[in-house]
PDB file of C-alpha atoms in Angstrom:
ATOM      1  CA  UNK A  22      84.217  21.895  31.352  1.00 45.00           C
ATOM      2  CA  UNK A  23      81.589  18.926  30.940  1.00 44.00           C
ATOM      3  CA  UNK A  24      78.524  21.288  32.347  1.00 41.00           C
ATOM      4  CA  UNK A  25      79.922  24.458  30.516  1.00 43.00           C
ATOM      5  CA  UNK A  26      79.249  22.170  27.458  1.00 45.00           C
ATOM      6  CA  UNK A  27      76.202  20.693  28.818  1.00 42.00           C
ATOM      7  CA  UNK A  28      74.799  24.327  29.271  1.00 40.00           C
ATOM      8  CA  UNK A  29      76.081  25.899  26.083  1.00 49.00           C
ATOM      9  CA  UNK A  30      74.162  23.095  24.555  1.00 42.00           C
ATOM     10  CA  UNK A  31      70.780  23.702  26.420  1.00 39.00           C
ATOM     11  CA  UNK A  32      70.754  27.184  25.671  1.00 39.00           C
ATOM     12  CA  UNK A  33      71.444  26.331  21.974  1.00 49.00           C
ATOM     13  CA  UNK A  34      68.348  24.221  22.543  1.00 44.00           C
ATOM     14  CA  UNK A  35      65.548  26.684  24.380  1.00 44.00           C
ATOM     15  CA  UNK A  36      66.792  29.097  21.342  1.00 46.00           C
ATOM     16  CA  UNK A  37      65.980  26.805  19.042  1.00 47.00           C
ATOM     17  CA  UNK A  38      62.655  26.051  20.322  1.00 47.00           C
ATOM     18  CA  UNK A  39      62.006  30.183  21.165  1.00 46.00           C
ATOM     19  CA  UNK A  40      62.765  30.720  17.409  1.00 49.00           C
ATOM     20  CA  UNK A  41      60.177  27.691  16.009  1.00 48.00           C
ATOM     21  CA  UNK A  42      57.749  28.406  18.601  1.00 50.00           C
ATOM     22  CA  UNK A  43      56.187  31.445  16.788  1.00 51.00           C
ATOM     23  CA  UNK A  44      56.021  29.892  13.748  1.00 48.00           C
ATOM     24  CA  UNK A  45      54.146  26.715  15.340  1.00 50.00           C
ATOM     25  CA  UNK A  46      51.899  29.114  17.013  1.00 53.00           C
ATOM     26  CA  UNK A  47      51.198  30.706  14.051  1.00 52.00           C
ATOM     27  CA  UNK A  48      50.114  27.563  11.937  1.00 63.00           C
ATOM     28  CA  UNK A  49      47.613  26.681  15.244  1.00 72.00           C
ATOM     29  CA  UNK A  50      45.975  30.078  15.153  1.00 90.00           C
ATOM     30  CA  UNK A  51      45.688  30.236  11.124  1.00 98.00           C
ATOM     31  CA  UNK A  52      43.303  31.993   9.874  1.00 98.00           C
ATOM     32  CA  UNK A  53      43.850  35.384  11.765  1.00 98.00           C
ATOM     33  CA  UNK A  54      42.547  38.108   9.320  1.00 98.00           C
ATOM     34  CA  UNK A  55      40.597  37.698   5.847  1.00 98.00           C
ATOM     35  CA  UNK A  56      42.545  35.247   2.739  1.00 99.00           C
ATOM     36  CA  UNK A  57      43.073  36.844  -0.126  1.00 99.00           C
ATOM     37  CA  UNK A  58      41.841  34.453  -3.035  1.00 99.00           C
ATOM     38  CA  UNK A  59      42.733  34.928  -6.431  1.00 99.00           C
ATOM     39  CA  UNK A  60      41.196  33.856  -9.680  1.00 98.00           C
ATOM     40  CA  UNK A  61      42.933  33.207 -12.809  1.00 97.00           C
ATOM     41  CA  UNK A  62      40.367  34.765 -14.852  1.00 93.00           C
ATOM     42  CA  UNK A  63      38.435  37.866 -15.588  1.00 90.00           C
ATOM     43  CA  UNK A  64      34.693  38.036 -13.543  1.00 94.00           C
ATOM     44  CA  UNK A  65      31.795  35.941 -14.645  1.00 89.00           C
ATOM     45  CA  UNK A  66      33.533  32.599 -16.336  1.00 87.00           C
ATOM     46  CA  UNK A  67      33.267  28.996 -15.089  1.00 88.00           C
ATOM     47  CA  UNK A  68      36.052  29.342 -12.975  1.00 93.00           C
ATOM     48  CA  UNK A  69      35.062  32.697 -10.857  1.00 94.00           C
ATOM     49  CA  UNK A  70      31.773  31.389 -10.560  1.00 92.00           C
ATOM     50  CA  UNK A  71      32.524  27.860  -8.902  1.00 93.00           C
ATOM     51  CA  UNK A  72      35.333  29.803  -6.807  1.00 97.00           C
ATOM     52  CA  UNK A  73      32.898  32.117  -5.840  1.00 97.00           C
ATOM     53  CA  UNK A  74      29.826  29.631  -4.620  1.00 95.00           C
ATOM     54  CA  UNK A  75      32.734  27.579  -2.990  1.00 97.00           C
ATOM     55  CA  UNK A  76      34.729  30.389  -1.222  1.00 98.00           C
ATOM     56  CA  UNK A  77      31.087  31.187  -0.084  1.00 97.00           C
ATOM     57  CA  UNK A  78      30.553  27.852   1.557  1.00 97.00           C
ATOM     58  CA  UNK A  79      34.591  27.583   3.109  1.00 98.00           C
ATOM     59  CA  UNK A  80      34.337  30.883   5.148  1.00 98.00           C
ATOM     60  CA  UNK A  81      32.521  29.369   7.884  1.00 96.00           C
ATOM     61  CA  UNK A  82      34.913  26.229   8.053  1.00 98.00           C
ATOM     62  CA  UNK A  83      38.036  28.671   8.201  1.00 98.00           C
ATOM     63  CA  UNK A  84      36.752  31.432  10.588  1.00 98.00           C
ATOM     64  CA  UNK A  85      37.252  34.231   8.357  1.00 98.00           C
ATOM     65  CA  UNK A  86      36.643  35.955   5.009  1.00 98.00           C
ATOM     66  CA  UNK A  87      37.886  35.273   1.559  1.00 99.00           C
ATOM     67  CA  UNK A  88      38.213  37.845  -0.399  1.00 99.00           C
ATOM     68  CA  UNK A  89      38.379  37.330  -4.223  1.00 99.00           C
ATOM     69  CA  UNK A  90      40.055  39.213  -7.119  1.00 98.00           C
ATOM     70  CA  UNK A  91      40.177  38.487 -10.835  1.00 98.00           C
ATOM     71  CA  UNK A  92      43.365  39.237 -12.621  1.00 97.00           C
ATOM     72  CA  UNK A  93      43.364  38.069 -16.264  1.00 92.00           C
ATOM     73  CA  UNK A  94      45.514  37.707 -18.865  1.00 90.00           C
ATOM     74  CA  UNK A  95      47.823  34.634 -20.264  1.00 88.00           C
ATOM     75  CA  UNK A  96      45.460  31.853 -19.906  1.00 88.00           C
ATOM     76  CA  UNK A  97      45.563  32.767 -16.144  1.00 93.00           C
ATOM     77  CA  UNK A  98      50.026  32.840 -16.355  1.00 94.00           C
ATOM     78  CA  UNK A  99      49.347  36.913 -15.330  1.00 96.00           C
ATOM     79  CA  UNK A 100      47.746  35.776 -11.737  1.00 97.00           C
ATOM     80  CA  UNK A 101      50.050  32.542 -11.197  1.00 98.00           C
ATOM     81  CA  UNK A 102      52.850  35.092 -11.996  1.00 98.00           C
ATOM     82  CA  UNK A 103      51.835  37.505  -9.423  1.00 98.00           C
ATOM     83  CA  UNK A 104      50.654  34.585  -6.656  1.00 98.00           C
ATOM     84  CA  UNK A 105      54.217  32.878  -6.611  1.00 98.00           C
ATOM     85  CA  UNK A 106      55.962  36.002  -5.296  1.00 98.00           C
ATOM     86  CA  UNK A 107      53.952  36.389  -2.788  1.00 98.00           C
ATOM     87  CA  UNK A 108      54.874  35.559   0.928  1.00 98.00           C
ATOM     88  CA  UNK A 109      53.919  32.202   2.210  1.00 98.00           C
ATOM     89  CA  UNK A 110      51.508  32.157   5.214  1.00 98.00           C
ATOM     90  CA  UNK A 111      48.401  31.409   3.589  1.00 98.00           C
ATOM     91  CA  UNK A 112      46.625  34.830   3.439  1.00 99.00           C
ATOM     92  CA  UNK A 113      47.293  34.439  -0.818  1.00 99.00           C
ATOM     93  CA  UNK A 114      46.020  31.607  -2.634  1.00 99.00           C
ATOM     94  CA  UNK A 115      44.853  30.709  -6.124  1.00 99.00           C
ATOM     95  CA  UNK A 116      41.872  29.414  -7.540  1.00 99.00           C
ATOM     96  CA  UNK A 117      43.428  28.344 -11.249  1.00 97.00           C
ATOM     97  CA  UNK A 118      43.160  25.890 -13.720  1.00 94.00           C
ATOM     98  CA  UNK A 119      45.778  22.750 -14.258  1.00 92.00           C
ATOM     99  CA  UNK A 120      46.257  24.316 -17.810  1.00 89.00           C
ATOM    100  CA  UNK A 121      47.823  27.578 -16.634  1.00 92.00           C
ATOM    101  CA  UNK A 122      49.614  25.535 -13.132  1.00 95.00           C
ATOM    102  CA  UNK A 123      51.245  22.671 -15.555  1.00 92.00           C
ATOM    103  CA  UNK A 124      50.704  22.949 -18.818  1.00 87.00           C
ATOM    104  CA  UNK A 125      51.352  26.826 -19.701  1.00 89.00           C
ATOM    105  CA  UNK A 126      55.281  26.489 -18.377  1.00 92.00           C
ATOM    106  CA  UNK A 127      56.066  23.703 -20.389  1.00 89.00           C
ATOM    107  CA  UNK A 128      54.610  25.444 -23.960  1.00 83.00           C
ATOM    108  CA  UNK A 129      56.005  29.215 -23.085  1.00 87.00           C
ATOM    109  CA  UNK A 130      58.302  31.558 -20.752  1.00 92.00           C
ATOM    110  CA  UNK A 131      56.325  32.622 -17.558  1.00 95.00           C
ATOM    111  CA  UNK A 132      57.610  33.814 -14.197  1.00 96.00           C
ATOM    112  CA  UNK A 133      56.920  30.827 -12.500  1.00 98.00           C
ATOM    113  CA  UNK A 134      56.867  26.833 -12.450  1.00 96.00           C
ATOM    114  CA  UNK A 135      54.430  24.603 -11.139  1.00 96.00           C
ATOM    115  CA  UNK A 136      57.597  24.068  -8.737  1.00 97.00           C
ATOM    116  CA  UNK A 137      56.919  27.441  -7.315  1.00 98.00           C
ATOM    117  CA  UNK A 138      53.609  26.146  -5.526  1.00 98.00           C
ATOM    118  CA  UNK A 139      51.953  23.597  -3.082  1.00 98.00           C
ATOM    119  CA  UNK A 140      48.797  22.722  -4.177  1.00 97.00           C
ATOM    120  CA  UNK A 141      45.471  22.581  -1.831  1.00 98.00           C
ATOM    121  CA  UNK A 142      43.158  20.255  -3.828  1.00 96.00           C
ATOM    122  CA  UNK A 143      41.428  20.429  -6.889  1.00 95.00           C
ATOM    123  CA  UNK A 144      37.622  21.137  -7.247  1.00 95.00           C
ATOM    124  CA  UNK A 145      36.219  20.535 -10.433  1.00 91.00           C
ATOM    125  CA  UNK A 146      36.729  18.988 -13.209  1.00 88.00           C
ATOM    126  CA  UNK A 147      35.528  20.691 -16.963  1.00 88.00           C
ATOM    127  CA  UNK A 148      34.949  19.868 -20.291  1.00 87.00           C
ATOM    128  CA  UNK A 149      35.259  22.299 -23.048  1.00 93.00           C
ATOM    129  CA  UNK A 150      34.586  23.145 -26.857  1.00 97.00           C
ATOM    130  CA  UNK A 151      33.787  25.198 -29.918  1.00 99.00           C
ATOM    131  CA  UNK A 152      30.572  27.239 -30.176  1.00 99.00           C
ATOM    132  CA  UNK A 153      29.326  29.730 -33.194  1.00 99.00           C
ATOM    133  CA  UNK A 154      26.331  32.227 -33.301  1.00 99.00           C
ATOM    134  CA  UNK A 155      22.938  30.243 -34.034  1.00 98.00           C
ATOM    135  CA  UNK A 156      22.015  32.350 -37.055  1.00 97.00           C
ATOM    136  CA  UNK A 157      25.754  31.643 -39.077  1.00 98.00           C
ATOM    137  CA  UNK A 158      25.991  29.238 -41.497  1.00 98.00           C
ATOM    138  CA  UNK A 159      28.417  27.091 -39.830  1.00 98.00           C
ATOM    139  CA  UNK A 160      25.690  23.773 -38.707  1.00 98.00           C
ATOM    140  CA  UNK A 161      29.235  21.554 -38.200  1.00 98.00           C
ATOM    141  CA  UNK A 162      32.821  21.529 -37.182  1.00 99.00           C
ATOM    142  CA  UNK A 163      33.579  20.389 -40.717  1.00 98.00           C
ATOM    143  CA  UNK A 164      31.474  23.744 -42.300  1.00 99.00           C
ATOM    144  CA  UNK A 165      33.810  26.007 -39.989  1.00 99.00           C
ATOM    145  CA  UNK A 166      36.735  24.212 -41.603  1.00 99.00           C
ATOM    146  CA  UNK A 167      35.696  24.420 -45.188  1.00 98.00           C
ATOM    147  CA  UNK A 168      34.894  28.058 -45.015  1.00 98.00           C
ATOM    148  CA  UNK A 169      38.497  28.884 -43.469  1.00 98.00           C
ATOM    149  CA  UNK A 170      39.872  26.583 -46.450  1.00 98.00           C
ATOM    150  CA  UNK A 171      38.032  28.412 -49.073  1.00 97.00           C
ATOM    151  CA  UNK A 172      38.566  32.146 -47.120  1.00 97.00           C
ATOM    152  CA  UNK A 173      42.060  32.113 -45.432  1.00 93.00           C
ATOM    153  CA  UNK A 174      42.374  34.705 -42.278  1.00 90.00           C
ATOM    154  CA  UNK A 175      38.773  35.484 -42.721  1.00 97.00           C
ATOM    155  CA  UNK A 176      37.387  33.037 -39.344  1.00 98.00           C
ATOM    156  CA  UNK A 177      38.982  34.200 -36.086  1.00 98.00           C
ATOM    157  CA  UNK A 178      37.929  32.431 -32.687  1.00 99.00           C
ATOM    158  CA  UNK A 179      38.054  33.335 -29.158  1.00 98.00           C
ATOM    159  CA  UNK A 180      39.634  31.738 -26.060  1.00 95.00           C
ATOM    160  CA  UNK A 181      40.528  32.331 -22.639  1.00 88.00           C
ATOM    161  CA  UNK A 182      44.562  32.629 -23.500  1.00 85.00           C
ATOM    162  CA  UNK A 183      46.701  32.115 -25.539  1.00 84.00           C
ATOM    163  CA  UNK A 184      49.023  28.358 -25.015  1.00 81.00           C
ATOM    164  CA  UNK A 185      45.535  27.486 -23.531  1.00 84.00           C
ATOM    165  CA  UNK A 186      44.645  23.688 -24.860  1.00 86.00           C
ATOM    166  CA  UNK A 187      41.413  25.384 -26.295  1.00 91.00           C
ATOM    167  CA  UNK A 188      44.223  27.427 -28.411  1.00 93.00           C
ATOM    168  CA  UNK A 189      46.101  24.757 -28.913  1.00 91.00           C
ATOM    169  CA  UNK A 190      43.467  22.264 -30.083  1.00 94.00           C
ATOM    170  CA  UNK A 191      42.125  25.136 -32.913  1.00 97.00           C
ATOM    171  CA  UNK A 192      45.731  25.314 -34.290  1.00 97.00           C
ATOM    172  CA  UNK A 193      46.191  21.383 -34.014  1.00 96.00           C
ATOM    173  CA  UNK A 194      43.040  21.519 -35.988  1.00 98.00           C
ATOM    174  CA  UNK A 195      44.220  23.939 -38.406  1.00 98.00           C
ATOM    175  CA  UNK A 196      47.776  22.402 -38.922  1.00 97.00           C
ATOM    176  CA  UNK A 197      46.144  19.258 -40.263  1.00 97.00           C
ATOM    177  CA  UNK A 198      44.051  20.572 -42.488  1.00 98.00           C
ATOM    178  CA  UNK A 199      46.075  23.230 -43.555  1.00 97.00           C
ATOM    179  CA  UNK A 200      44.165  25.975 -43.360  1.00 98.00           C
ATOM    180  CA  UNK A 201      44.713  29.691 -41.526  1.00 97.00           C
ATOM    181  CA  UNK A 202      42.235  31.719 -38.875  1.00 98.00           C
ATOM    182  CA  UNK A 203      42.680  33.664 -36.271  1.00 98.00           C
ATOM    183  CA  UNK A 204      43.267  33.813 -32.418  1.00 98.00           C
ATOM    184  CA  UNK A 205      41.717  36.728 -30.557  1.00 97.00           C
ATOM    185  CA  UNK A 206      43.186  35.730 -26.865  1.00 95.00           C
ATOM    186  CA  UNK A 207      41.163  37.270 -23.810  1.00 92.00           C
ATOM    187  CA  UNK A 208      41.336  37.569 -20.228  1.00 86.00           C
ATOM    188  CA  UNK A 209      38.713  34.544 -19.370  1.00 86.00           C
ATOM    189  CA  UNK A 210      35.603  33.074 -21.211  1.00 88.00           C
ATOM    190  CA  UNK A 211      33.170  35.860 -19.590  1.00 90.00           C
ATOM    191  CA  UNK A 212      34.817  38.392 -22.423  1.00 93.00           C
ATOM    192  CA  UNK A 213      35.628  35.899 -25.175  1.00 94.00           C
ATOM    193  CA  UNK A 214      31.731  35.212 -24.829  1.00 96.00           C
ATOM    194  CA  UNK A 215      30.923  38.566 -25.165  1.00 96.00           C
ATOM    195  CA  UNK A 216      32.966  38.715 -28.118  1.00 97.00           C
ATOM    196  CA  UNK A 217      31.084  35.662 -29.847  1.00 98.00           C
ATOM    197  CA  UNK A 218      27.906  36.954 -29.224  1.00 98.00           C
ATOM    198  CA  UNK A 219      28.081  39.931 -30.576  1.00 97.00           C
ATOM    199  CA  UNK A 220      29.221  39.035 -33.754  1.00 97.00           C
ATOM    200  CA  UNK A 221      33.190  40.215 -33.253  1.00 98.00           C
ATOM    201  CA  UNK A 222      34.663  36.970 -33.433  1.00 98.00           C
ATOM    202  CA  UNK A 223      33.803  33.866 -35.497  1.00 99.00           C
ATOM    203  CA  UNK A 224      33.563  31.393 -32.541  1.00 99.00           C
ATOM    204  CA  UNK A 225      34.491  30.880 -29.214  1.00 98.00           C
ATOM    205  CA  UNK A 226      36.779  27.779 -28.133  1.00 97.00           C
ATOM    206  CA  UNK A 227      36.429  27.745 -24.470  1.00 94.00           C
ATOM    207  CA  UNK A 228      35.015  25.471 -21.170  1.00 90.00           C
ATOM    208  CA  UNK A 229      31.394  26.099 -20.368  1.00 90.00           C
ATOM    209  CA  UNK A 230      31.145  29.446 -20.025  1.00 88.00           C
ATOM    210  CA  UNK A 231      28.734  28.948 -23.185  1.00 95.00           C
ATOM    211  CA  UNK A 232      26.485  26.540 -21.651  1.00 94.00           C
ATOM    212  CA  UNK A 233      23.181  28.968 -20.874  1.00 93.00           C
ATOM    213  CA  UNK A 234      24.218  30.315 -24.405  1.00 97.00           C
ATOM    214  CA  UNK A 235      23.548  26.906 -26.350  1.00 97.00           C
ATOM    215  CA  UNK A 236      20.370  25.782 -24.284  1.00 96.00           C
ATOM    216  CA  UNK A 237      18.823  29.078 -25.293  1.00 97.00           C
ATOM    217  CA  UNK A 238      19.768  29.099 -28.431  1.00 98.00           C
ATOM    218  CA  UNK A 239      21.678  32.164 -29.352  1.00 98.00           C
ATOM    219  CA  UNK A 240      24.726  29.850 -29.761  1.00 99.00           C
ATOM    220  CA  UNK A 241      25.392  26.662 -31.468  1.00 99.00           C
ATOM    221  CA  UNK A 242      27.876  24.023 -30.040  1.00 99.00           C
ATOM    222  CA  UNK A 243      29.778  21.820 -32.907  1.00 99.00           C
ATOM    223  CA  UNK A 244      32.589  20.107 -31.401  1.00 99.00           C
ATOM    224  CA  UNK A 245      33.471  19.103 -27.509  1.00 97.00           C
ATOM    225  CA  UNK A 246      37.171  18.060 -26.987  1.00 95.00           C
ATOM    226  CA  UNK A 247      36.623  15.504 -24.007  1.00 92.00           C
ATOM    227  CA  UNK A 248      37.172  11.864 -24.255  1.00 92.00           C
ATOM    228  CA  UNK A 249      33.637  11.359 -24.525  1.00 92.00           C
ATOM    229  CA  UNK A 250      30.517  13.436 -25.910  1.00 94.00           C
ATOM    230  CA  UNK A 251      29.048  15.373 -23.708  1.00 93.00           C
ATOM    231  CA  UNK A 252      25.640  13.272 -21.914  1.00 90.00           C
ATOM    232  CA  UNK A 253      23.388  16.759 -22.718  1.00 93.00           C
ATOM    233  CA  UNK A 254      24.902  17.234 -26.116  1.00 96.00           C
ATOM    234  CA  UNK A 255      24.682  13.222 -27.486  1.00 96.00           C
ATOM    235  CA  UNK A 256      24.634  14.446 -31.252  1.00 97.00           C
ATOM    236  CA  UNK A 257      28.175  16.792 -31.128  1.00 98.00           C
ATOM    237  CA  UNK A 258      30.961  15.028 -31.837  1.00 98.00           C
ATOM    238  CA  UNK A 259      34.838  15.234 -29.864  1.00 98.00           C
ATOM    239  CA  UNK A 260      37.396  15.829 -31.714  1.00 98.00           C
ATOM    240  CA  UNK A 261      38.527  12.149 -31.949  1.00 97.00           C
ATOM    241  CA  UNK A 262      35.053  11.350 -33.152  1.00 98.00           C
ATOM    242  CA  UNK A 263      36.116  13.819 -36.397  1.00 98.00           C
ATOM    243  CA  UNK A 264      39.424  11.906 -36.470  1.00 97.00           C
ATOM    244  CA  UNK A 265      41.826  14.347 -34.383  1.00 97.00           C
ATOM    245  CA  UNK A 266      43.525  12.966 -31.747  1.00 94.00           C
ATOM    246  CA  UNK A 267      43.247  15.525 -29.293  1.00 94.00           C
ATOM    247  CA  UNK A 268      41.359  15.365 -25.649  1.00 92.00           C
ATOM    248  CA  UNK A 269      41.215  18.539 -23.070  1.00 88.00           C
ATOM    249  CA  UNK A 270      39.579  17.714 -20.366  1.00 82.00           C
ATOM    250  CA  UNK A 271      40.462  20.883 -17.727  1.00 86.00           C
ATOM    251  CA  UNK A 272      40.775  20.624 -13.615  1.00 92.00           C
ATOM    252  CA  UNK A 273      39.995  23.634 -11.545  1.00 95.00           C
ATOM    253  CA  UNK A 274      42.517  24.184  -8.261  1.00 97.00           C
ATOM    254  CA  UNK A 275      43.519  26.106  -5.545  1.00 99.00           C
ATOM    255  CA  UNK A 276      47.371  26.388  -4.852  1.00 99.00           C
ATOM    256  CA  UNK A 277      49.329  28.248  -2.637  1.00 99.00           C
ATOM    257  CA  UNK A 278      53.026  29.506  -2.614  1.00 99.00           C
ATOM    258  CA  UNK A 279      55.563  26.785  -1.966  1.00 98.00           C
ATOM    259  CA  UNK A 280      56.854  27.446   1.688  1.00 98.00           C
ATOM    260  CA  UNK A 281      53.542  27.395   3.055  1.00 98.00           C
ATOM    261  CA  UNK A 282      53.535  25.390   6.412  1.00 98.00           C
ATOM    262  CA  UNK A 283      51.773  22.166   6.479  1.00 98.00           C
ATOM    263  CA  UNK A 284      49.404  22.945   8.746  1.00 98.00           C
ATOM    264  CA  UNK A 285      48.450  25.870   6.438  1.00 98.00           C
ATOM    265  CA  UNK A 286      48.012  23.868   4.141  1.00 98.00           C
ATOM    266  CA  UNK A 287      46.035  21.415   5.875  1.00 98.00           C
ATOM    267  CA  UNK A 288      43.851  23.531   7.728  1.00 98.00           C
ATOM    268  CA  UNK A 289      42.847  25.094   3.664  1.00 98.00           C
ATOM    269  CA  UNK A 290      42.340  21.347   2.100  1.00 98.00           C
ATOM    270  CA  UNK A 291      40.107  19.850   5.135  1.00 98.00           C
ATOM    271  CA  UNK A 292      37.717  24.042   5.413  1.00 98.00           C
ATOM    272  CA  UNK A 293      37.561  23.641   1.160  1.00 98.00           C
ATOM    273  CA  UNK A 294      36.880  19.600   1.078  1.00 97.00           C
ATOM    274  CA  UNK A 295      34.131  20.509   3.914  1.00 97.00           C
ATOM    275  CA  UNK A 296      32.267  23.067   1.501  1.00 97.00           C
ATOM    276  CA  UNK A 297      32.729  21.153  -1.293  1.00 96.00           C
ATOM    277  CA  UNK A 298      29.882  18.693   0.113  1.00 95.00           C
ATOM    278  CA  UNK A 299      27.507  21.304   0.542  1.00 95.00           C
ATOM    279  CA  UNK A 300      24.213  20.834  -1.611  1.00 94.00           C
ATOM    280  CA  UNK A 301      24.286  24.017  -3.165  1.00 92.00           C
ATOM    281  CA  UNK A 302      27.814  23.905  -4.120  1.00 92.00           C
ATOM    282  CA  UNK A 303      27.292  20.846  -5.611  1.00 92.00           C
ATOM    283  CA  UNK A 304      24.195  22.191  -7.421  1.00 89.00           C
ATOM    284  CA  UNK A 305      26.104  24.665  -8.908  1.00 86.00           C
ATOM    285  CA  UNK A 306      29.038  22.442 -10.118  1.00 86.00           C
ATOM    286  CA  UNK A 307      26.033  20.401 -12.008  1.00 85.00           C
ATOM    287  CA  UNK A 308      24.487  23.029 -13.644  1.00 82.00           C
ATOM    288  CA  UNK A 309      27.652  23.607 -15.390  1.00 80.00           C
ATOM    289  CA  UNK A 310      27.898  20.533 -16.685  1.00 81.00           C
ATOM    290  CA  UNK A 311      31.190  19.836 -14.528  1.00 83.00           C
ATOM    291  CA  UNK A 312      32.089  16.971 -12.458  1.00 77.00           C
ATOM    292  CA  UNK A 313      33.088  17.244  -8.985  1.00 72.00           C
ATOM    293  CA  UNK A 314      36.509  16.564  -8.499  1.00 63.00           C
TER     294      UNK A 314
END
């Protein structure tokens, strides 16, 4: 009876270790095929381009392609939505922003929670702030304020989403002064930009995307909302500087689904942290105006 139960037990064993050994193999051998990668935003904003120059740099470290989509919409809730029901062996990860992993699910209702994913590592780290066409008559924060005062509903203002802290900050701003404009939410800063520059929306209350934009010229910055001013823009002021205590200072990240194995996991955070030192990415970050996270 004592070896019947000895044996019974065994076999219990060598299943167990049949049925764990495929999935052990499979973490070792990870990457197989391409990774699907995708961004939060629409094509051409801060965040595609420094996923783009950094999935660039991590296909040699991983062995295989990465293969990036955009998929817009919600302050980047739409892709997060989409990448949490999605099975767990690292072939589908994120490149998203901390606003849309942690902050959107605590404003609004989305179909996910930052519970739903494992995160890889952050990236980047972005400031952000409010930008009007060179030729309007807006020279200050303050001007923008007095003419929405004086016109109600008449400014509107871009951002990448709404329940976005760029959204949030413009209301913040307008609750306090007690005035009324006008969200026009897009699918990323590449379209709200678009929007500014052509004359279809007041201004534009997004990360970088504006950069090129304001050292040319054709746009004006007038307010930052980091802690500190900007080093290449000494003369705007933050928000606090103007007296509203309010700071957004955004992280860029990849995530995956929760249930991803460790070694998955792993094996993404050292190929990424590996490209992340090369001198081009890092080039790129800077010209941005972001710091490397």
């Amino acid at each position: 009876m004592e070896e019947k139960g000895w044996i019974r037990k065994a076999v219990l064993l060598f299943g167990l270790i049949f049925i764990l050994m495929p999935g052990l193999s499979f973490a070792q051998q990870y990457p197989t095929k391409p990774i699907n990668l995708i961004v939060t935003f629409a094509p051409g904003g801060t965040l595609d381009v420094a996923t783009r120059m950094l999935a660039a740099k991590a296909e040699k470290f991983l062995g295989q392609p990465l293969v990036i989509s955009n998929v817009g919409g919600g302050g980047g809730s739409v892709a997060l939505g989409q990448v949490a029901k999605k099975r767990p062996d690292g072939y589908d990860i994120t490149s998203c922003t901390s606003t849309g992993l942690i902050r959107i699910p605590q404003l609004r209702a989305v179909p996910y929670s930052l519970e739903d994913f494992v995160p890889i590592m952050h990236f980047a780290a972005v400031q952000s702030g409010v930008v009007v066409k060179s030729d309007s008559p807006y020279k200050t924060f303050k001007d923008l304020i007095e003419y929405a005062r004086k016109n109600p509903g008449k400014v509107n203002y871009a951002t990448s989403g709404a329940g976005s802290p760029m959204h949030i900050g413009m209301e913040y701003v307008a609750d306090r002064e007690g005035i009324h404009w006008t969200h026009v939410p897009y699918a990323g800063g590449a379209p709200g930009l678009a929007a500014v520059l052509g004359g279809h929306v007041t201004a534009m209350s997004d990360s970088t995307e504006w950069l090129p934009h304001v050292k040319e010229g054709s746009l004006r910055l007038i307010v930052t909302h980091g802690e500190k001013r900007m080093k290449i823009f000494p003369n705007v002021p933050t928000l606090r500087d103007l007296g509203y205590d309010f700071i957004n200072e955004t992280v860029f990240m990849l995530a995956v689904p929760k249930g991803t194995p460790p070694a998955i996991v792993k094996k993404l955070d050292e190929s990424f942290h590996k490209a992340m030192d090369d001198p081009e990415f890092i080039r790129t970050i800077q010209t941005l105006e972001f710091d490397v996270a």
